[in-house]
PDB file of C-alpha atoms in Angstrom:
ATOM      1  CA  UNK A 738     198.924 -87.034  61.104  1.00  0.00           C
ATOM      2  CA  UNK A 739     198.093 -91.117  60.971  1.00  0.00           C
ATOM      3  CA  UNK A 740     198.575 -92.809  64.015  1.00  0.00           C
ATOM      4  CA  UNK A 741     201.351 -94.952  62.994  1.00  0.00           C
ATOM      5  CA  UNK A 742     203.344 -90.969  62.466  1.00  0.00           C
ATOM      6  CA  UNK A 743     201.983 -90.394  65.696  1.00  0.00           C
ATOM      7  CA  UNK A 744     203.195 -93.202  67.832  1.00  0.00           C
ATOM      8  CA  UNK A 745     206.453 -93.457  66.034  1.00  0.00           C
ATOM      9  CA  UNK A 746     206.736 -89.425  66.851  1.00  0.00           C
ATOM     10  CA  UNK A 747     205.927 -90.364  70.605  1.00  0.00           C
ATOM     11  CA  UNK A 748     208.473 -93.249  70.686  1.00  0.00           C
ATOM     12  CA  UNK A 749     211.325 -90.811  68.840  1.00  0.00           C
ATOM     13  CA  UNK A 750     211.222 -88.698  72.121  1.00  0.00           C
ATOM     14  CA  UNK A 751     212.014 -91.338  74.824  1.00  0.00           C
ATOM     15  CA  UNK A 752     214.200 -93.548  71.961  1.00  0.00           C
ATOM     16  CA  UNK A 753     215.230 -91.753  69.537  1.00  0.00           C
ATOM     17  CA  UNK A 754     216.357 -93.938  65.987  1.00  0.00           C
ATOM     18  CA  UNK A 755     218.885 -93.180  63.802  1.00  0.00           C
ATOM     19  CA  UNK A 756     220.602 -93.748  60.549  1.00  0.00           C
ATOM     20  CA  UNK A 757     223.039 -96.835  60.859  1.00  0.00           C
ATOM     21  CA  UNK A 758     224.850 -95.497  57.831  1.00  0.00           C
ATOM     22  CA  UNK A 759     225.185 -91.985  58.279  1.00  0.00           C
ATOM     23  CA  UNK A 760     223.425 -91.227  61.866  1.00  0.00           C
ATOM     24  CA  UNK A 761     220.619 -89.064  60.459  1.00  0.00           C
ATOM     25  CA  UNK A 762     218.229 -89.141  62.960  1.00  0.00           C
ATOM     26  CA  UNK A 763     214.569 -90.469  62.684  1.00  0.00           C
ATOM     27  CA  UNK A 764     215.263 -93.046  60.547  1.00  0.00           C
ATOM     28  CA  UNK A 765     216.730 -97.127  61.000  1.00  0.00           C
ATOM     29  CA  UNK A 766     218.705 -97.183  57.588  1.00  0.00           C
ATOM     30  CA  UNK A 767     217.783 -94.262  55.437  1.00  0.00           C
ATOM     31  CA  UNK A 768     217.307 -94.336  51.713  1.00  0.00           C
ATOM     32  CA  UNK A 769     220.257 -92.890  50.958  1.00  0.00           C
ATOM     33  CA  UNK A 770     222.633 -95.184  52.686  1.00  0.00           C
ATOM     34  CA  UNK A 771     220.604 -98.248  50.930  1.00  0.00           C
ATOM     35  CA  UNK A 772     220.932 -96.631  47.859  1.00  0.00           C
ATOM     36  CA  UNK A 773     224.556 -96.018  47.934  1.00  0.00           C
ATOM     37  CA  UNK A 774     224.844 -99.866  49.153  1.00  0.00           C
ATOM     38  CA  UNK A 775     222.605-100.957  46.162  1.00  0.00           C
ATOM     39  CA  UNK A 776     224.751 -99.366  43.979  1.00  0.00           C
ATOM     40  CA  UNK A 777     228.132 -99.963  45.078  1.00  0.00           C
ATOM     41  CA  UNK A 778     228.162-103.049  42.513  1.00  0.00           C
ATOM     42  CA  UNK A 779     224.952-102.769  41.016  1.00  0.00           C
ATOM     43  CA  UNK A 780     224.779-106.427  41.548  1.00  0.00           C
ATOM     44  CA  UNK A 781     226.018-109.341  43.925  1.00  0.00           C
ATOM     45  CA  UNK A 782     229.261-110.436  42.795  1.00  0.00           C
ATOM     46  CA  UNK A 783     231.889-113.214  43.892  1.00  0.00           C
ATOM     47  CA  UNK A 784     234.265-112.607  46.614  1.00  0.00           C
ATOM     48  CA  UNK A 785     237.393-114.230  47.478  1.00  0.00           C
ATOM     49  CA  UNK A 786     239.178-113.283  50.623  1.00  0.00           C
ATOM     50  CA  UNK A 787     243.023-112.548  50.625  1.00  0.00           C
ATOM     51  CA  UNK A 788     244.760-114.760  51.162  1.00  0.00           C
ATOM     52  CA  UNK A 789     242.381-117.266  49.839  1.00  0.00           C
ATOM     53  CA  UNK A 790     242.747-120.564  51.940  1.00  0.00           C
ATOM     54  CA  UNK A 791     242.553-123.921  49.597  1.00  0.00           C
ATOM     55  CA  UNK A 792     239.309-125.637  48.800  1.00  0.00           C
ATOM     56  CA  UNK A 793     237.432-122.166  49.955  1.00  0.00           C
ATOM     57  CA  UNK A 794     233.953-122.488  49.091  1.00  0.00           C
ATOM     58  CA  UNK A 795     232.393-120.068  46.502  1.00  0.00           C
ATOM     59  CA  UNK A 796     231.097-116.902  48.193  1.00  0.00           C
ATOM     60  CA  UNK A 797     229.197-114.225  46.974  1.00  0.00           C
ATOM     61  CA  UNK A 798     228.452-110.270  48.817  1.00  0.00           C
ATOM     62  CA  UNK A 799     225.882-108.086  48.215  1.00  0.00           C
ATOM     63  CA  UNK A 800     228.196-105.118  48.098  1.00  0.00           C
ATOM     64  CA  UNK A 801     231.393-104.381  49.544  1.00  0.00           C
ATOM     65  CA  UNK A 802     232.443-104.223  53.462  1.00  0.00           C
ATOM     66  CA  UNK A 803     232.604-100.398  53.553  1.00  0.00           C
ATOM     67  CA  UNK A 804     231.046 -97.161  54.186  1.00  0.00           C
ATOM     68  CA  UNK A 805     227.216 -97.730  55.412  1.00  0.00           C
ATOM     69  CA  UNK A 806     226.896-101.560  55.109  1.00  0.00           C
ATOM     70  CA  UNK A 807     229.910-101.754  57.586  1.00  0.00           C
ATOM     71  CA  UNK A 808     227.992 -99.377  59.872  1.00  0.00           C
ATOM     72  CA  UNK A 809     224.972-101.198  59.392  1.00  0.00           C
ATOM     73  CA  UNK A 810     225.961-104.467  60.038  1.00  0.00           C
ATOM     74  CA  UNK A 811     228.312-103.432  63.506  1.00  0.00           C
ATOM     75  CA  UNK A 812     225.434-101.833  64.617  1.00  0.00           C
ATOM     76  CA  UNK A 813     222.935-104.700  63.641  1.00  0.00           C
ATOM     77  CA  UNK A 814     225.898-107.336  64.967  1.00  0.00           C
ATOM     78  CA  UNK A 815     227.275-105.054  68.312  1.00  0.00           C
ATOM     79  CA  UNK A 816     225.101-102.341  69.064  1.00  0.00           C
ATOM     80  CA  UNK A 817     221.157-104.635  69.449  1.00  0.00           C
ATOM     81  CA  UNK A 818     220.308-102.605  66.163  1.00  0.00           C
ATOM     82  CA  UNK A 819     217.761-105.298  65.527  1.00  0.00           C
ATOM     83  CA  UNK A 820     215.612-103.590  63.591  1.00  0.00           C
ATOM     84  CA  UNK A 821     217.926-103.872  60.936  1.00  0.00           C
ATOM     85  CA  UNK A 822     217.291-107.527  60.598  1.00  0.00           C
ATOM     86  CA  UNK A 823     214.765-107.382  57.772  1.00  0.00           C
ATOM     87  CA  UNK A 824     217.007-104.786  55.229  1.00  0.00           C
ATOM     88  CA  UNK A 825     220.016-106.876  55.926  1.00  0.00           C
ATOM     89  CA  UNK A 826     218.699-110.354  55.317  1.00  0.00           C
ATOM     90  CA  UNK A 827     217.261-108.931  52.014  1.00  0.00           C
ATOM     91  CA  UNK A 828     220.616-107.607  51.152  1.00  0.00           C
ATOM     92  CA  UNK A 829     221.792-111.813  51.866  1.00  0.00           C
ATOM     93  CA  UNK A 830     219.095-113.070  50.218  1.00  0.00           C
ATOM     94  CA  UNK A 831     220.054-111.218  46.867  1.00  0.00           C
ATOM     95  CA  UNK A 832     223.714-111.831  47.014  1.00  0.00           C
ATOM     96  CA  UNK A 833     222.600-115.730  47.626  1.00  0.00           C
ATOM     97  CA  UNK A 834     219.715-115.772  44.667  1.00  0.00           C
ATOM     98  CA  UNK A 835     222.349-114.616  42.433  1.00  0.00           C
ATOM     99  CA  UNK A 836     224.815-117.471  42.917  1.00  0.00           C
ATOM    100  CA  UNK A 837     222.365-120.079  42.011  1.00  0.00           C
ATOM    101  CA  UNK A 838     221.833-122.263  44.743  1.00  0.00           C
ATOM    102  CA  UNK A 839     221.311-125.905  44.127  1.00  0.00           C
ATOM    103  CA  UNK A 840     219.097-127.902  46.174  1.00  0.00           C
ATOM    104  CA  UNK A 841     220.264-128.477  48.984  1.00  0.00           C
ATOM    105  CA  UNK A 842     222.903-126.083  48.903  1.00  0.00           C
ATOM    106  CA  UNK A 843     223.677-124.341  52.559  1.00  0.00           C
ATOM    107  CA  UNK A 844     223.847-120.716  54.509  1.00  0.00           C
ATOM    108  CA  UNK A 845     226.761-121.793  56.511  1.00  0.00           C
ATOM    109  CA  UNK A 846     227.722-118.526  59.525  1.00  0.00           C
ATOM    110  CA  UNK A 847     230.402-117.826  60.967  1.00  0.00           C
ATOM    111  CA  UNK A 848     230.101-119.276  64.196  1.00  0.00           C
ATOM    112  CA  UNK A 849     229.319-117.098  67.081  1.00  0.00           C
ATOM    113  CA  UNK A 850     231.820-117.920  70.184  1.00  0.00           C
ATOM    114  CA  UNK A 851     230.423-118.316  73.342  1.00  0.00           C
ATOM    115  CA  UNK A 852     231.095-114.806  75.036  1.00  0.00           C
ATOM    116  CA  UNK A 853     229.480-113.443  71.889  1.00  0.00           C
ATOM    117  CA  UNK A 854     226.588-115.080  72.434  1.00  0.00           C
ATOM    118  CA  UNK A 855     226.326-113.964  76.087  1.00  0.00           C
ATOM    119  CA  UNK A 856     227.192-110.298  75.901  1.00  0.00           C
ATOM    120  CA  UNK A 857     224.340-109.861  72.673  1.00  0.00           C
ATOM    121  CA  UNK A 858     222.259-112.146  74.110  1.00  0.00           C
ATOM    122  CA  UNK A 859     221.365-114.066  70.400  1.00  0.00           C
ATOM    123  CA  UNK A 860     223.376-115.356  67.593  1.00  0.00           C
ATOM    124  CA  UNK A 861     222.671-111.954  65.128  1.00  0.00           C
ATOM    125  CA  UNK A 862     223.926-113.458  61.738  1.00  0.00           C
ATOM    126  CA  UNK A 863     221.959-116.451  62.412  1.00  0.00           C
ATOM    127  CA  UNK A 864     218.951-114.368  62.190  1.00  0.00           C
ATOM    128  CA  UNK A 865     220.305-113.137  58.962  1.00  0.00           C
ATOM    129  CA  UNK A 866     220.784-116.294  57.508  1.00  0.00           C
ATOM    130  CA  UNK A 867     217.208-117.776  57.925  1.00  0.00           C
ATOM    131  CA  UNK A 868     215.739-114.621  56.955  1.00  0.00           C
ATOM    132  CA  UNK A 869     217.987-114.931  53.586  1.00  0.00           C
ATOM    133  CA  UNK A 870     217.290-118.940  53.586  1.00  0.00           C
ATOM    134  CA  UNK A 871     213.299-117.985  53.635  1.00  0.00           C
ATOM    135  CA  UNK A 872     213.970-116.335  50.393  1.00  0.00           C
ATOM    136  CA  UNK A 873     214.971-119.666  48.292  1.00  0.00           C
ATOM    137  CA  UNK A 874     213.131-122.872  48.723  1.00  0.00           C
ATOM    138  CA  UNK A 875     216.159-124.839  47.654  1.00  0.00           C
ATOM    139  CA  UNK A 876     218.091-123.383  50.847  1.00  0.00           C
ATOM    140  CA  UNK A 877     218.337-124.193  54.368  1.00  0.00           C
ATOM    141  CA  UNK A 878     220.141-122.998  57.064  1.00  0.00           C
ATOM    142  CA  UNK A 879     222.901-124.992  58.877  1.00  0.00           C
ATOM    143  CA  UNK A 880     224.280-123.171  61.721  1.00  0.00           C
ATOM    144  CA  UNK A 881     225.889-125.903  63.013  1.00  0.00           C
ATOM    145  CA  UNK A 882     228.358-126.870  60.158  1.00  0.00           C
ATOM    146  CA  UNK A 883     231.503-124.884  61.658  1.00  0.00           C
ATOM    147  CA  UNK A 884     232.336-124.403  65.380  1.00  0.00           C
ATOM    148  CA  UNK A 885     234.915-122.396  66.945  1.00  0.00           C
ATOM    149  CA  UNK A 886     237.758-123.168  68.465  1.00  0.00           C
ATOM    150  CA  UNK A 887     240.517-120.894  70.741  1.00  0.00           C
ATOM    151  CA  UNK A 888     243.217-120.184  69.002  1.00  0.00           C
ATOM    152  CA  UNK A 889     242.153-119.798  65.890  1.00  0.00           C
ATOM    153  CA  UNK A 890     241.815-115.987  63.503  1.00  0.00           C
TER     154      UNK A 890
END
């Protein structure tokens, strides 16, 4: 047994890890729940909500809001499941490389309100977003384009 199998074995008793998609234990995000996400489109595709509100901007998804990407991102989002950062911004980063950014083109999130922020104690999808932004030179990160405001779905 290699140390790292060893400490992570140690760590599994007093915390144990598991599956985001599917709860199998011992694991962050198994392979079969990123496989099933992979191939849900086979590719990043555009994505329009419905309704679509005028002048919405182009937006692209890695794969659709279902099944173990749902799970994986409430967890990631709700739950502190930050160790799902680094699969999740890769997911981003592909559904952004295959829109073709421009230079200078955004990662706009949707703002995080206040309460939010204090009950998870961090801004989760902004996290996403520069690990996705890291993975195009043409792209920054602008979380402060949108704000929120009460009232408003």
């Amino acid at each position: 047994m290699r140390w790292h199998d060893a400490i992570t074995a140690a760590l599994e008793l007093g915390l144990p890890v598991c599956c985001a998609g599917c709860a199998r234990p011992g694991v962050g995000w198994c392979r079969t729940c990123q496989a099933e996400v992979a191939t849900a489109w086979g590719a990043p595709r555009p994505v329009r909500p419905s309704p679509c509100p005028d002048d919405f901007p182009p937006t692209w998804a890695a794969a659709p809001y279902e099944g173990p990407l749902r799970s994986a991102l409430a967890a990631y989002k709700d739950d502190g499941r930050r160790d799902l950062a680094r699969p999740l911004a890769r997911l981003l980063g592909e559904a952004v490389q295959t829109s073709h950014p421009t230079p200078g083109s955004l990662l706009v999130p949707v703002p995080t309100t206040a309460q939010a922020r204090r009950r998870r104690g961090d801004a989760p999808l902004l996290t996403l977003l520069h690990g996705a932004a890291r993975s195009a030179a043409e792209l920054r990160a602008q979380p402060s384009a949108l704000t929120t405001r009460r009232g408003l779905a």
